mmCIF file of C-alpha atoms in Angstrom:
data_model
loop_
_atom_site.group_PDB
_atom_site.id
_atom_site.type_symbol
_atom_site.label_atom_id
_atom_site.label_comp_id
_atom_site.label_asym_id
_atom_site.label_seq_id
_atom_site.Cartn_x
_atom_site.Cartn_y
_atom_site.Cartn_z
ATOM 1 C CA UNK A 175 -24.268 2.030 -18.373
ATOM 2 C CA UNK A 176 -22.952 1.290 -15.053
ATOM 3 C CA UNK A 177 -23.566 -2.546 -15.760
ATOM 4 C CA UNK A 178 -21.763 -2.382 -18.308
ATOM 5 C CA UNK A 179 -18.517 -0.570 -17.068
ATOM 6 C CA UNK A 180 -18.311 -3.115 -14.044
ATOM 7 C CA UNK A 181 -18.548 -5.724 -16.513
ATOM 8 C CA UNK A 182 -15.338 -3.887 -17.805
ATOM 9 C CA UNK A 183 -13.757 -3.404 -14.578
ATOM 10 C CA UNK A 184 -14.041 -7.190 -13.301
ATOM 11 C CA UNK A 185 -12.766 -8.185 -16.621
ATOM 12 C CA UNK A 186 -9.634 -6.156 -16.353
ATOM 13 C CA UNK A 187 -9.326 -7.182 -12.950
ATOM 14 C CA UNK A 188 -9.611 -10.195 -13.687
ATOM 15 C CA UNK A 189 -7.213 -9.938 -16.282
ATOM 16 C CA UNK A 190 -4.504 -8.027 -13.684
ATOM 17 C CA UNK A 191 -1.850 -8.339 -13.438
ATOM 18 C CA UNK A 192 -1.360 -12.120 -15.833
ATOM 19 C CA UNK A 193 -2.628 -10.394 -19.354
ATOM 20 C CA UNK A 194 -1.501 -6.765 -19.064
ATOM 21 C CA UNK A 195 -2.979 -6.289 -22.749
ATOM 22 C CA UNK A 196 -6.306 -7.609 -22.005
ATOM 23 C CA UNK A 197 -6.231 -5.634 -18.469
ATOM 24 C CA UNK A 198 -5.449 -2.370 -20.151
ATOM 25 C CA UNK A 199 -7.857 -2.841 -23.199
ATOM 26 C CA UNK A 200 -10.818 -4.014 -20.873
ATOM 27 C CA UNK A 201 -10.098 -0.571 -18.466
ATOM 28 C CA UNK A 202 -9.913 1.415 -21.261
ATOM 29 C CA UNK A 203 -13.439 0.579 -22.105
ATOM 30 C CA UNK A 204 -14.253 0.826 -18.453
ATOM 31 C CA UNK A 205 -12.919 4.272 -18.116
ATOM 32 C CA UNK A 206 -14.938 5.245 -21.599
ATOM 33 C CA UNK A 207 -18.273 4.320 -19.476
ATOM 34 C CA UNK A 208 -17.381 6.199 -16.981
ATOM 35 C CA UNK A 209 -13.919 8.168 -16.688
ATOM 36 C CA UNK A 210 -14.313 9.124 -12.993
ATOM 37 C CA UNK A 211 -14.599 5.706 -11.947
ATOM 38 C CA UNK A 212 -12.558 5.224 -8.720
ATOM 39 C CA UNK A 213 -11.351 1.509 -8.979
ATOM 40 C CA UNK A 214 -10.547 1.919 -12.643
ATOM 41 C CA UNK A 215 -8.423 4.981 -11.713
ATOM 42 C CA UNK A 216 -7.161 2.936 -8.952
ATOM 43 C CA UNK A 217 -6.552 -0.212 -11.084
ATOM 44 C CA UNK A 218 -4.683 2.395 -14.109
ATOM 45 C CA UNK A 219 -2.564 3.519 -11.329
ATOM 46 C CA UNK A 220 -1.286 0.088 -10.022
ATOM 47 C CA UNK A 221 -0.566 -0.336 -13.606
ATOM 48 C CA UNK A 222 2.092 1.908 -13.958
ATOM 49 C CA UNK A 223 3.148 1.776 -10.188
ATOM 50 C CA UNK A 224 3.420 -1.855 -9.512
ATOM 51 C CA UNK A 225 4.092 -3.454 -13.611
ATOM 52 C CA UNK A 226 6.152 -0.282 -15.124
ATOM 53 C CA UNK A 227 7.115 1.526 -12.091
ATOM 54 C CA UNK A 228 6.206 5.360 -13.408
ATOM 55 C CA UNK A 229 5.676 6.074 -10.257
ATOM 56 C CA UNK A 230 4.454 9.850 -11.616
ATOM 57 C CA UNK A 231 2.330 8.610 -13.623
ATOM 58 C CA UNK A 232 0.980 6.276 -11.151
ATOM 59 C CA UNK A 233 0.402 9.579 -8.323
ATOM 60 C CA UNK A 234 -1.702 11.244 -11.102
ATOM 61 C CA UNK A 235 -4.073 8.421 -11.353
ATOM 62 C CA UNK A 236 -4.175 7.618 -7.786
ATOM 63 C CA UNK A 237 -5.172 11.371 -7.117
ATOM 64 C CA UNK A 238 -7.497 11.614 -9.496
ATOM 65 C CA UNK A 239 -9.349 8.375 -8.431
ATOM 66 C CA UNK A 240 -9.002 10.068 -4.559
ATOM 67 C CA UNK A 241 -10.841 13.039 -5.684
ATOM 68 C CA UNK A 242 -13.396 11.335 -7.739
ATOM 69 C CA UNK A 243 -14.268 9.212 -4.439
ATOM 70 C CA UNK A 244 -12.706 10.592 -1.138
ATOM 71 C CA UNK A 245 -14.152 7.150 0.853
ATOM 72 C CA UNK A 246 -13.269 4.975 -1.273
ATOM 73 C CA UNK A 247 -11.862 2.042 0.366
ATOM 74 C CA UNK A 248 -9.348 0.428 -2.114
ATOM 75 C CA UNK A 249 -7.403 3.310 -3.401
ATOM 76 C CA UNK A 250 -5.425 4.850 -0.014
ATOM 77 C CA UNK A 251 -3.638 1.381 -0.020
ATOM 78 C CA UNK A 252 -1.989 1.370 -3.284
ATOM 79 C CA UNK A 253 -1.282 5.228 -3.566
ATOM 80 C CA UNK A 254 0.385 4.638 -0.277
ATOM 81 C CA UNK A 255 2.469 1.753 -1.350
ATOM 82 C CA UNK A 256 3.356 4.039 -4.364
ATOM 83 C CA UNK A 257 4.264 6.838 -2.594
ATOM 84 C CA UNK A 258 6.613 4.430 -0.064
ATOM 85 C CA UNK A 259 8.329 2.929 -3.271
ATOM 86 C CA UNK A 260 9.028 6.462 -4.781
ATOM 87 C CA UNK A 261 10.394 7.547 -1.173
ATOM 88 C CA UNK A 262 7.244 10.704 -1.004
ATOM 89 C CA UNK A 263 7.624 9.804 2.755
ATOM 90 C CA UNK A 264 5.542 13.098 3.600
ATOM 91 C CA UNK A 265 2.771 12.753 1.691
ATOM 92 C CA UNK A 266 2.562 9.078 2.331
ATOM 93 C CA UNK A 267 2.418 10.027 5.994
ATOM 94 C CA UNK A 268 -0.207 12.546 5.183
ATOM 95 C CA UNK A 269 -2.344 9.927 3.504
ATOM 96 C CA UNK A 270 -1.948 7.299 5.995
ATOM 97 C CA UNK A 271 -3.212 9.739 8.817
ATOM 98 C CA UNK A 272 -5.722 10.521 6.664
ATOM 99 C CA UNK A 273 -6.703 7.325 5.488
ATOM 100 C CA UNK A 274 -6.911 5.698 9.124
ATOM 101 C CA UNK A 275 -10.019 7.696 9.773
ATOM 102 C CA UNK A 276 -12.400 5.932 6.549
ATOM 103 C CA UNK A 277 -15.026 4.044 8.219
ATOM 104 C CA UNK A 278 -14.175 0.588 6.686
ATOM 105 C CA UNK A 279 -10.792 0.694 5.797
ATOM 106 C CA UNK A 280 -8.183 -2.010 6.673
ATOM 107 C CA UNK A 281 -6.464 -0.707 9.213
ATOM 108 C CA UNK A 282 -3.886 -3.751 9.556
ATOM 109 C CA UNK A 283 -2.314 -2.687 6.199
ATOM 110 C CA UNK A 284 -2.224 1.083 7.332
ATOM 111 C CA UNK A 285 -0.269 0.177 10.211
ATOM 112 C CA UNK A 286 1.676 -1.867 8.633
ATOM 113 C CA UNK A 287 2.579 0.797 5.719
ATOM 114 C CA UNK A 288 3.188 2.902 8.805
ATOM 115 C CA UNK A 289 5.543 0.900 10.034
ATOM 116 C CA UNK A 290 7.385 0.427 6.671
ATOM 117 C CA UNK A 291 7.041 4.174 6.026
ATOM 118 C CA UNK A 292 9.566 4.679 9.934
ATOM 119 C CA UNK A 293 11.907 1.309 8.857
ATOM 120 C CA UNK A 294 12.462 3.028 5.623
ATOM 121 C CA UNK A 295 13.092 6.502 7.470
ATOM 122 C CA UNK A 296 15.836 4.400 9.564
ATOM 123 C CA UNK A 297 13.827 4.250 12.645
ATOM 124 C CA UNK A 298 13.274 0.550 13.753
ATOM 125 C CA UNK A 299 12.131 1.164 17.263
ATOM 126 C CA UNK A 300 8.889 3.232 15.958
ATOM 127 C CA UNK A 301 8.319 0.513 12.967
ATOM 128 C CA UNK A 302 8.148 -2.425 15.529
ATOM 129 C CA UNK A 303 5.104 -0.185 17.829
ATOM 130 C CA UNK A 304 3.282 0.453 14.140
ATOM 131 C CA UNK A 305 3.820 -3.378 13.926
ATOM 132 C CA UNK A 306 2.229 -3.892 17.203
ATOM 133 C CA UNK A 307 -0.681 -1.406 16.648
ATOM 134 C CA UNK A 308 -1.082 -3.439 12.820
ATOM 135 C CA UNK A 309 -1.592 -6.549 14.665
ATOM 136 C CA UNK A 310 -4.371 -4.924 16.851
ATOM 137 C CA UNK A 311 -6.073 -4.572 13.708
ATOM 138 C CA UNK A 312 -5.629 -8.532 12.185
ATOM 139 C CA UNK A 313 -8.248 -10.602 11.903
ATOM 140 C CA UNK A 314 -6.686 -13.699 10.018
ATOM 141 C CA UNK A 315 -3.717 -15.780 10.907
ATOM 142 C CA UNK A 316 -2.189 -15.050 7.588
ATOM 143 C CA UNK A 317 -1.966 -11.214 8.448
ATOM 144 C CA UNK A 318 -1.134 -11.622 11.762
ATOM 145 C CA UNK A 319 1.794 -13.899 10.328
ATOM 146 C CA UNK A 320 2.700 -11.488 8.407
ATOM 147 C CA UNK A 321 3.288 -8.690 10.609
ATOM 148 C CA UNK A 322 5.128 -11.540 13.228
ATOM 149 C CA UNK A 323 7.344 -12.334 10.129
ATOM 150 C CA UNK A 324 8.030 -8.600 9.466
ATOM 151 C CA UNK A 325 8.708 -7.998 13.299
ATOM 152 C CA UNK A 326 11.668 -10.901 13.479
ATOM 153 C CA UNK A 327 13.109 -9.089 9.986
ATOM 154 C CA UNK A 328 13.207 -5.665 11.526
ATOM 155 C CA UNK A 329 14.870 -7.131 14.773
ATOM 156 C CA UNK A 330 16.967 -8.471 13.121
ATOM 157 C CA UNK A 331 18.751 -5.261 11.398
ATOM 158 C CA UNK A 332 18.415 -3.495 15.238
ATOM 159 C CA UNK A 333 22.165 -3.845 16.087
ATOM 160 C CA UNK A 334 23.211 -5.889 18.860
ATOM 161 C CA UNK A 335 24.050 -3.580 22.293
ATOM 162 C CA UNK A 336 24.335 -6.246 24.816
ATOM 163 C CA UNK A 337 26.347 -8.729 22.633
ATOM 164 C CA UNK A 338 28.642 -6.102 21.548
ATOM 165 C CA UNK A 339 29.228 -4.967 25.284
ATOM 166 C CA UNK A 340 29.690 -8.524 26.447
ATOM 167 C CA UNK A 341 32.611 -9.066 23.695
ATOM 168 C CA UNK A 342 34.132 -5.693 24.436
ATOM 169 C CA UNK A 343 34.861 -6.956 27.804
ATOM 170 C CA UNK A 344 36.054 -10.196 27.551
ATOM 171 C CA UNK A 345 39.103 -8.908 25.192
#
């Protein structure tokens, strides 16, 4: 049986996110074989986060494929991007404390969900040292690019103190 509900799985993975109907009729059958299957949960839940953004319906999934499988290593990511996007900044801060201590998780995209988690919160100064601590954690140039790129953007909303003094005293 279990062959046969990762052959269901992959092909609504597969299928995600370019044929929603295929995706969601290929997990269906997935989650038939085997309902407390933690990637399927996972996968249902970026469903309605990231396609319909039911972000409600997205938590319930999310925390039932957490329970199911506590070490799982894909699902902390997405329920954290879900809970940034519906503003839960507490229990996304919960989760990412939480989720920093799997053995084998990626701890780049913590960090960097960290950091996104203290920009949204209006605190710039404590985003750019999660942005530092995310690129302890990079092991590609692409990611490390990444969090560069997102270090320049966040800069560059930090007002301006010196340039503002220096104009102030020239008029």
């Amino acid at each position: 049986m279990t062959l046969t509900k990762n052959k269901y799985y992959f092909e609504a993975l597969d299928n995600y996110p370019y044929s929603l109907p295929e995706c969601l009729e290929a997990l269906n059958y997935a989650l038939s074989y085997d309902p407390e299957d933690a990637d399927s949960l996972c996968l249902m839940g970026r469903i309605y986060s990231e396609m319909l953004s039911d972000y409600e319906k997205a938590k319930l999934y999310f925390e039932e494929a957490m329970q199911c499988d506590i070490t799982n290593l894909n699902v902390p990511q997405y329920y954290i991007k879900c809970l940034l996007d519906n503003e839960d900044f507490f229990e996304a801060e919960k989760l990412i404390a939480y989720s920093l201590k799997i053995k084998g998780i990626d701890k780049a995209t913590l960090w960097f969900y960290r950091s996104l988690l203290s920009e949204k919160r209006g605190s710039f100064i404590n985003a750019l040292k999660f942005l530092d601590e995310a690129g302890k954690y990079c092991f590609s140039e692409y990611s490390l690019n990444v969090v560069k790129d997102r270090k320049k953007f966040i800069k560059s909303k930090m007002p301006k103190k010196k340039q503002n003094k220096k104009k102030k005293e020239t008029n």
